[in-house]
Coordinates of N, CA and C in Angstrom, one line a residue:
X1 N 43.6 99.2 14.1 CA 44.2 100.1 13.1 C 45.2 99.3 12.2
X2 N 45.9 98.3 12.8 CA 46.8 97.5 12.0 C 46.0 96.7 10.9
X3 N 44.8 96.3 11.3 CA 44.0 95.5 10.4 C 43.5 96.4 9.2
X4 N 43.2 97.6 9.5 CA 42.8 98.5 8.4 C 43.9 98.8 7.5
X5 N 45.1 99.1 8.0 CA 46.3 99.3 7.2 C 46.6 98.1 6.3
X6 N 46.6 96.9 7.0 CA 46.9 95.7 6.3 C 45.8 95.4 5.2
X7 N 44.6 95.7 5.5 CA 43.5 95.5 4.5 C 43.8 96.4 3.3
X8 N 44.1 97.7 3.6 CA 44.4 98.6 2.5 C 45.6 98.2 1.7
X9 N 46.6 97.7 2.3 CA 47.8 97.3 1.6 C 47.4 96.1 0.6
X10 N 46.6 95.2 1.2 CA 46.2 94.0 0.3 C 45.4 94.5 -0.8
X11 N 44.4 95.4 -0.6 CA 43.6 95.9 -1.7 C 44.4 96.6 -2.7
X12 N 45.4 97.5 -2.3 CA 46.2 98.2 -3.2 C 47.1 97.2 -4.0
X13 N 47.5 96.2 -3.4 CA 48.3 95.1 -4.1 C 47.5 94.4 -5.1
X14 N 46.3 94.1 -4.8 CA 45.4 93.4 -5.8 C 45.1 94.4 -6.9
X15 N 44.8 95.6 -6.6 CA 44.5 96.6 -7.6 C 45.7 96.8 -8.5
X16 N 46.9 96.9 -7.9 CA 48.1 97.1 -8.7 C 48.4 95.9 -9.6
X17 N 48.2 94.7 -9.1 CA 48.4 93.5 -9.8 C 47.4 93.5 -11.0
X18 N 46.1 93.8 -10.8 CA 45.2 93.7 -11.9 C 45.4 94.8 -12.9
X19 N 45.9 95.9 -12.5 CA 46.2 97.0 -13.4 C 47.3 96.5 -14.3
X20 N 48.3 95.9 -13.7 CA 49.4 95.4 -14.5 C 48.9 94.4 -15.5
X21 N 48.1 93.5 -15.1 CA 47.6 92.4 -16.0 C 46.7 93.1 -17.0
X22 N 45.9 94.0 -16.7 CA 45.0 94.7 -17.6 C 45.9 95.4 -18.7
X23 N 46.9 96.1 -18.3 CA 47.8 96.8 -19.2 C 48.4 95.8 -20.2
X24 N 48.9 94.7 -19.6 CA 49.5 93.6 -20.5 C 48.5 93.1 -21.5
X25 N 47.3 92.9 -21.0 CA 46.2 92.4 -21.9 C 45.9 93.4 -23.1
X26 N 45.9 94.6 -22.7 CA 45.7 95.7 -23.8 C 46.8 95.7 -24.8
X27 N 48.0 95.4 -24.3 CA 49.2 95.3 -25.2 C 49.0 94.1 -26.1
X28 N 48.6 93.0 -25.5 CA 48.3 91.8 -26.2 C 47.3 92.0 -27.3
X29 N 46.2 92.6 -27.0 CA 45.1 92.9 -27.9 C 45.7 93.7 -29.1
X30 N 46.5 94.7 -28.7 CA 47.0 95.6 -29.8 C 48.0 94.8 -30.7
X31 N 48.8 93.9 -30.1 CA 49.8 93.2 -30.8 C 49.2 92.1 -31.7
X32 N 48.3 91.4 -31.2 CA 47.8 90.2 -32.0 C 46.9 90.5 -33.1
X33 N 46.4 91.7 -33.2 CA 45.6 92.2 -34.3 C 44.2 91.6 -34.3
X34 N 43.8 90.9 -33.3 CA 42.5 90.3 -33.3 C 41.4 91.3 -33.0
X35 N 41.7 92.5 -32.6 CA 40.7 93.4 -32.3 C 41.2 94.8 -32.7
X36 N 40.4 95.5 -33.5 CA 40.8 96.9 -33.9 C 40.8 97.9 -32.7
X37 N 41.9 98.3 -32.2 CA 42.0 99.2 -31.1 C 42.3 100.6 -31.4
X38 N 41.8 101.0 -32.6 CA 42.1 102.3 -33.1 C 41.0 103.3 -32.9
X39 N 41.3 104.5 -32.7 CA 40.2 105.6 -32.6 C 39.6 105.7 -34.0
X40 N 40.2 105.1 -35.0 CA 39.7 105.1 -36.4 C 38.3 104.3 -36.4
X41 N 38.2 103.4 -35.5 CA 36.9 102.6 -35.4 C 35.8 103.6 -35.0
X42 N 36.1 104.4 -34.1 CA 35.0 105.4 -33.7 C 34.6 106.3 -34.9
X43 N 35.6 106.8 -35.6 CA 35.4 107.7 -36.7 C 34.6 107.0 -37.8
X44 N 34.9 105.7 -38.1 CA 34.2 105.0 -39.1 C 32.8 104.7 -38.7
X45 N 32.6 104.4 -37.4 CA 31.2 104.2 -37.0 C 30.3 105.4 -37.1
X46 N 30.8 106.5 -36.7 CA 30.1 107.8 -36.8 C 29.9 108.2 -38.2
X47 N 30.9 108.0 -39.0 CA 30.8 108.3 -40.5 C 29.7 107.5 -41.1
X48 N 29.6 106.2 -40.7 CA 28.5 105.4 -41.3 C 27.2 106.0 -40.9
X49 N 27.0 106.4 -39.7 CA 25.7 107.0 -39.3 C 25.5 108.3 -40.0
X50 N 26.5 109.1 -40.2 CA 26.3 110.4 -40.9 C 25.9 110.2 -42.3
X51 N 26.4 109.1 -42.9 CA 26.0 108.8 -44.3 C 24.5 108.3 -44.3
X52 N 24.2 107.5 -43.4 CA 22.9 106.9 -43.3 C 21.8 107.9 -43.0
X53 N 22.2 108.8 -42.1 CA 21.2 109.9 -41.7 C 21.8 111.3 -42.1
X54 N 21.8 111.4 -43.4 CA 22.4 112.6 -44.0 C 21.5 113.9 -43.7
X55 N 20.3 113.6 -43.3 CA 19.4 114.7 -43.0 C 19.7 115.4 -41.6
X56 N 20.5 114.7 -40.8 CA 20.9 115.2 -39.5 C 22.0 116.2 -39.6
X57 N 21.8 117.4 -39.0 CA 22.8 118.5 -39.2 C 24.1 118.1 -38.5
X58 N 25.1 118.7 -39.0 CA 26.5 118.4 -38.5 C 26.6 118.8 -37.0
X59 N 25.8 119.8 -36.6 CA 25.9 120.3 -35.2 C 25.3 119.3 -34.2
X60 N 24.6 118.3 -34.7 CA 24.0 117.3 -33.8 C 25.0 116.2 -33.5
X61 N 26.1 116.0 -34.2 CA 27.0 114.9 -34.0 C 28.0 115.1 -32.9
X62 N 28.5 116.2 -32.6 CA 29.6 116.3 -31.6 C 29.2 115.7 -30.2
X63 N 27.9 116.0 -29.7 CA 27.6 115.4 -28.4 C 27.5 113.9 -28.5
X64 N 27.1 113.4 -29.6 CA 27.0 111.9 -29.8 C 28.4 111.3 -29.9
X65 N 29.3 112.0 -30.7 CA 30.7 111.5 -30.9 C 31.4 111.4 -29.5
X66 N 31.1 112.4 -28.6 CA 31.8 112.3 -27.3 C 31.4 111.1 -26.5
X67 N 30.2 110.5 -26.8 CA 29.8 109.3 -26.1 C 30.3 108.0 -26.6
X68 N 30.8 108.1 -27.9 CA 31.3 106.9 -28.6 C 32.8 106.8 -28.2
X69 N 33.2 105.8 -27.4 CA 34.5 105.7 -27.0 C 35.0 104.2 -27.1
X70 N 35.8 103.9 -28.0 CA 36.3 102.6 -28.2 C 37.0 102.0 -27.0
X71 N 37.6 102.9 -26.2 CA 38.3 102.5 -25.0 C 37.3 101.7 -24.1
X72 N 36.1 102.0 -24.0 CA 35.1 101.2 -23.2 C 35.0 99.8 -23.7
X73 N 35.0 99.6 -25.0 CA 35.0 98.3 -25.6 C 36.3 97.6 -25.4
X74 N 37.4 98.3 -25.5 CA 38.7 97.6 -25.3 C 38.8 97.1 -23.8
X75 N 38.2 97.9 -22.9 CA 38.2 97.5 -21.5 C 37.4 96.2 -21.3
X76 N 36.3 96.1 -22.0 CA 35.5 94.9 -21.9 C 36.2 93.7 -22.5
X77 N 36.8 93.9 -23.7 CA 37.6 92.8 -24.3 C 38.7 92.4 -23.4
X78 N 39.4 93.4 -22.8 CA 40.5 93.0 -21.9 C 40.0 92.2 -20.7
X79 N 38.8 92.5 -20.2 CA 38.2 91.8 -19.1 C 37.9 90.3 -19.5
X80 N 37.4 90.2 -20.8 CA 37.2 88.8 -21.3 C 38.5 88.0 -21.4
X81 N 39.5 88.6 -21.9 CA 40.8 88.0 -22.0 C 41.3 87.6 -20.5
X82 N 41.1 88.6 -19.6 CA 41.5 88.4 -18.2 C 40.8 87.3 -17.5
X83 N 39.6 87.0 -18.0 CA 38.8 85.9 -17.4 C 39.2 84.5 -17.9
X84 N 39.9 84.5 -19.0 CA 40.3 83.3 -19.6 C 41.8 83.0 -19.4
X85 N 42.6 84.0 -19.2 CA 44.1 83.8 -19.1 C 44.6 84.5 -17.8
X86 N 45.5 83.8 -17.1 CA 46.1 84.4 -16.0 C 47.3 85.3 -16.4
X87 N 47.9 86.0 -15.5 CA 49.0 86.9 -15.9 C 50.2 86.2 -16.5
X88 N 50.5 85.0 -16.0 CA 51.7 84.3 -16.6 C 51.4 83.9 -18.0
X89 N 50.1 83.5 -18.3 CA 49.8 83.1 -19.7 C 49.8 84.3 -20.6
X90 N 49.3 85.5 -20.1 CA 49.4 86.7 -20.8 C 50.8 87.0 -21.2
X91 N 51.7 86.9 -20.2 CA 53.2 87.1 -20.5 C 53.7 86.2 -21.6
X92 N 53.3 84.9 -21.5 CA 53.7 84.0 -22.5 C 53.2 84.3 -23.9
X93 N 51.9 84.8 -24.0 CA 51.3 85.2 -25.2 C 52.0 86.4 -25.8
X94 N 52.4 87.4 -24.9 CA 53.1 88.5 -25.4 C 54.5 88.2 -26.0
X95 N 55.1 87.2 -25.3 CA 56.4 86.8 -25.8 C 56.2 86.1 -27.2
X96 N 55.2 85.3 -27.3 CA 54.9 84.6 -28.6 C 54.6 85.6 -29.7
X97 N 53.7 86.6 -29.4 CA 53.3 87.5 -30.5 C 54.4 88.5 -30.9
X98 N 55.4 88.6 -30.0 CA 56.6 89.4 -30.4 C 57.7 88.6 -31.1
X99 N 57.5 87.3 -31.1 CA 58.5 86.5 -31.8 C 58.2 86.5 -33.3
X100 N 59.2 86.0 -34.1 CA 59.0 85.9 -35.5 C 57.8 85.1 -35.9
X101 N 57.6 83.9 -35.2 CA 56.5 83.1 -35.5 C 55.2 83.8 -35.2
X102 N 55.2 84.4 -34.0 CA 54.0 85.2 -33.6 C 53.6 86.3 -34.6
X103 N 54.6 87.0 -35.1 CA 54.4 88.0 -36.1 C 53.9 87.4 -37.4
X104 N 54.3 86.2 -37.8 CA 53.9 85.5 -39.0 C 52.4 85.1 -38.8
X105 N 52.0 84.7 -37.6 CA 50.6 84.3 -37.3 C 49.8 85.5 -37.4
X106 N 50.2 86.7 -36.9 CA 49.4 87.9 -37.0 C 49.3 88.3 -38.4
X107 N 50.4 88.3 -39.2 CA 50.3 88.7 -40.6 C 49.4 87.8 -41.4
X108 N 49.3 86.5 -41.1 CA 48.6 85.6 -41.9 C 47.1 85.4 -41.4
X109 N 46.8 85.9 -40.2 CA 45.5 85.6 -39.6 C 44.3 86.1 -40.5
X110 N 44.4 87.3 -41.1 CA 43.2 87.7 -42.0 C 43.0 86.7 -43.1
X111 N 44.1 86.3 -43.7 CA 44.0 85.4 -44.9 C 43.5 84.0 -44.4
X112 N 44.0 83.5 -43.3 CA 43.5 82.2 -42.8 C 42.1 82.3 -42.4
X113 N 41.6 83.3 -41.8 CA 40.2 83.5 -41.4 C 39.3 83.5 -42.6
X114 N 39.7 84.3 -43.6 CA 39.0 84.3 -44.9 C 38.9 83.0 -45.6
X115 N 40.0 82.3 -45.7 CA 40.1 81.0 -46.4 C 39.3 80.0 -45.6
X116 N 39.4 80.0 -44.2 CA 38.6 79.1 -43.4 C 37.1 79.3 -43.6
X117 N 36.7 80.6 -43.6 CA 35.3 80.9 -43.8 C 34.8 80.4 -45.1
X118 N 35.6 80.6 -46.2 CA 35.2 80.1 -47.5 C 35.1 78.6 -47.5
X119 N 36.1 77.9 -46.9 CA 36.1 76.4 -46.9 C 34.9 75.9 -46.1
X120 N 34.6 76.6 -44.9 CA 33.4 76.2 -44.1 C 32.1 76.4 -44.9
X121 N 32.0 77.5 -45.6 CA 30.8 77.7 -46.4 C 30.6 76.7 -47.5
X122 N 31.7 76.4 -48.2 CA 31.7 75.4 -49.2 C 31.3 74.0 -48.7
X123 N 31.9 73.6 -47.6 CA 31.7 72.4 -46.9 C 30.2 72.3 -46.5
X124 N 29.7 73.4 -45.9 CA 28.3 73.4 -45.5 C 27.3 73.2 -46.6
X125 N 27.6 73.9 -47.7 CA 26.8 73.7 -48.9 C 26.8 72.3 -49.5
X126 N 28.0 71.7 -49.5 CA 28.1 70.3 -50.0 C 27.4 69.3 -49.1
X127 N 27.5 69.5 -47.8 CA 26.9 68.6 -46.9 C 25.3 68.8 -47.0
X128 N 24.9 70.0 -47.2 CA 23.5 70.3 -47.3 C 22.9 69.6 -48.6
X129 N 23.7 69.7 -49.7 CA 23.3 69.0 -50.9 C 23.2 67.5 -50.7
X130 N 24.2 67.0 -50.1 CA 24.3 65.5 -49.9 C 23.1 65.0 -49.1
X131 N 22.8 65.7 -48.0 CA 21.7 65.4 -47.1 C 20.4 65.4 -47.9
X132 N 20.2 66.6 -48.6 CA 19.0 66.7 -49.4 C 18.8 65.6 -50.5
X133 N 19.9 65.3 -51.2 CA 19.9 64.3 -52.2 C 19.5 62.9 -51.5
X134 N 20.2 62.6 -50.4 CA 19.9 61.3 -49.8 C 18.4 61.3 -49.3
X135 N 17.9 62.4 -48.7 CA 16.5 62.4 -48.2 C 15.6 62.3 -49.4
X136 N 15.9 62.9 -50.5 CA 15.1 62.9 -51.7 C 15.1 61.4 -52.3
X137 N 16.2 60.8 -52.3 CA 16.3 59.4 -52.8 C 15.5 58.5 -51.9
X138 N 15.4 58.8 -50.6 CA 14.7 58.0 -49.7 C 13.2 58.3 -49.7
X139 N 12.8 59.3 -50.4 CA 11.4 59.7 -50.6 C 10.9 60.6 -49.5
X140 N 11.8 61.2 -48.7 CA 11.3 62.1 -47.7 C 11.2 63.5 -48.1
X141 N 11.7 63.9 -49.3 CA 11.5 65.2 -49.8 C 10.5 65.3 -50.9
X142 N 9.3 64.9 -50.6 CA 8.3 65.0 -51.6 C 7.3 66.0 -51.1
X143 N 6.4 66.5 -52.0 CA 5.5 67.5 -51.6 C 4.1 66.9 -51.6
X144 N 3.3 66.9 -50.5 CA 3.7 67.1 -49.2 C 4.6 66.0 -48.6
X145 N 5.4 66.2 -47.6 CA 6.2 65.2 -47.1 C 5.4 64.1 -46.4
X146 N 5.8 62.8 -46.5 CA 5.0 61.8 -45.8 C 5.0 62.0 -44.3
X147 N 3.9 61.5 -43.7 CA 3.8 61.6 -42.3 C 4.7 60.5 -41.7
X148 N 5.0 60.6 -40.4 CA 5.8 59.6 -39.8 C 5.2 58.2 -39.9
X149 N 3.9 58.1 -39.7 CA 3.3 56.8 -39.8 C 3.3 56.2 -41.1
X150 N 3.3 57.0 -42.2 CA 3.4 56.4 -43.5 C 4.7 55.9 -43.9
X151 N 5.8 56.6 -43.4 CA 7.1 56.2 -43.7 C 7.4 56.6 -45.2
X152 N 8.6 56.3 -45.6 CA 9.0 56.7 -47.0 C 8.4 55.7 -48.0
X153 N 8.2 56.2 -49.2 CA 7.7 55.3 -50.2 C 8.8 54.2 -50.5
X154 N 8.4 53.1 -51.1 CA 9.5 52.1 -51.4 C 10.5 52.7 -52.3
X155 N 11.7 52.2 -52.2 CA 12.8 52.7 -53.0 C 12.5 52.6 -54.5
X156 N 12.9 53.5 -55.3 CA 12.7 53.5 -56.8 C 13.7 52.5 -57.4
X157 N 13.3 51.8 -58.4 CA 14.2 50.9 -59.1 C 14.5 51.3 -60.5

């Protein structure tokens, strides 16, 4: 009997600990702005479908809307965070994102992401051009391309 009670206490302790961690992670997700945790996401998703399928009567949507629950996704995202960070790290992240610097990171993240995407795209296009130019100069970008045994034509002078 003692073993059963002890096992239950351990299980309850683990469950309580993970609930605390899960709650902290959800707060972190909400704070850091990396994931939209609003019910507005649900509304926008359904609205998009309503526009796309305008022939579907309004009466058809309520049962579907009941099945769309962003909380399910938030739980999955929290599990992902939980698999990468322990509770102490989550606590440290919460402290950071509540600090002035953390708030500045949150505020600037959308701009940083946008600018990084633009820079990455520009860089990728430039590298692609450079590689294509070099391969063309070497004679590898001719129509049809030379076979491996032929090799490139001699350099142009």
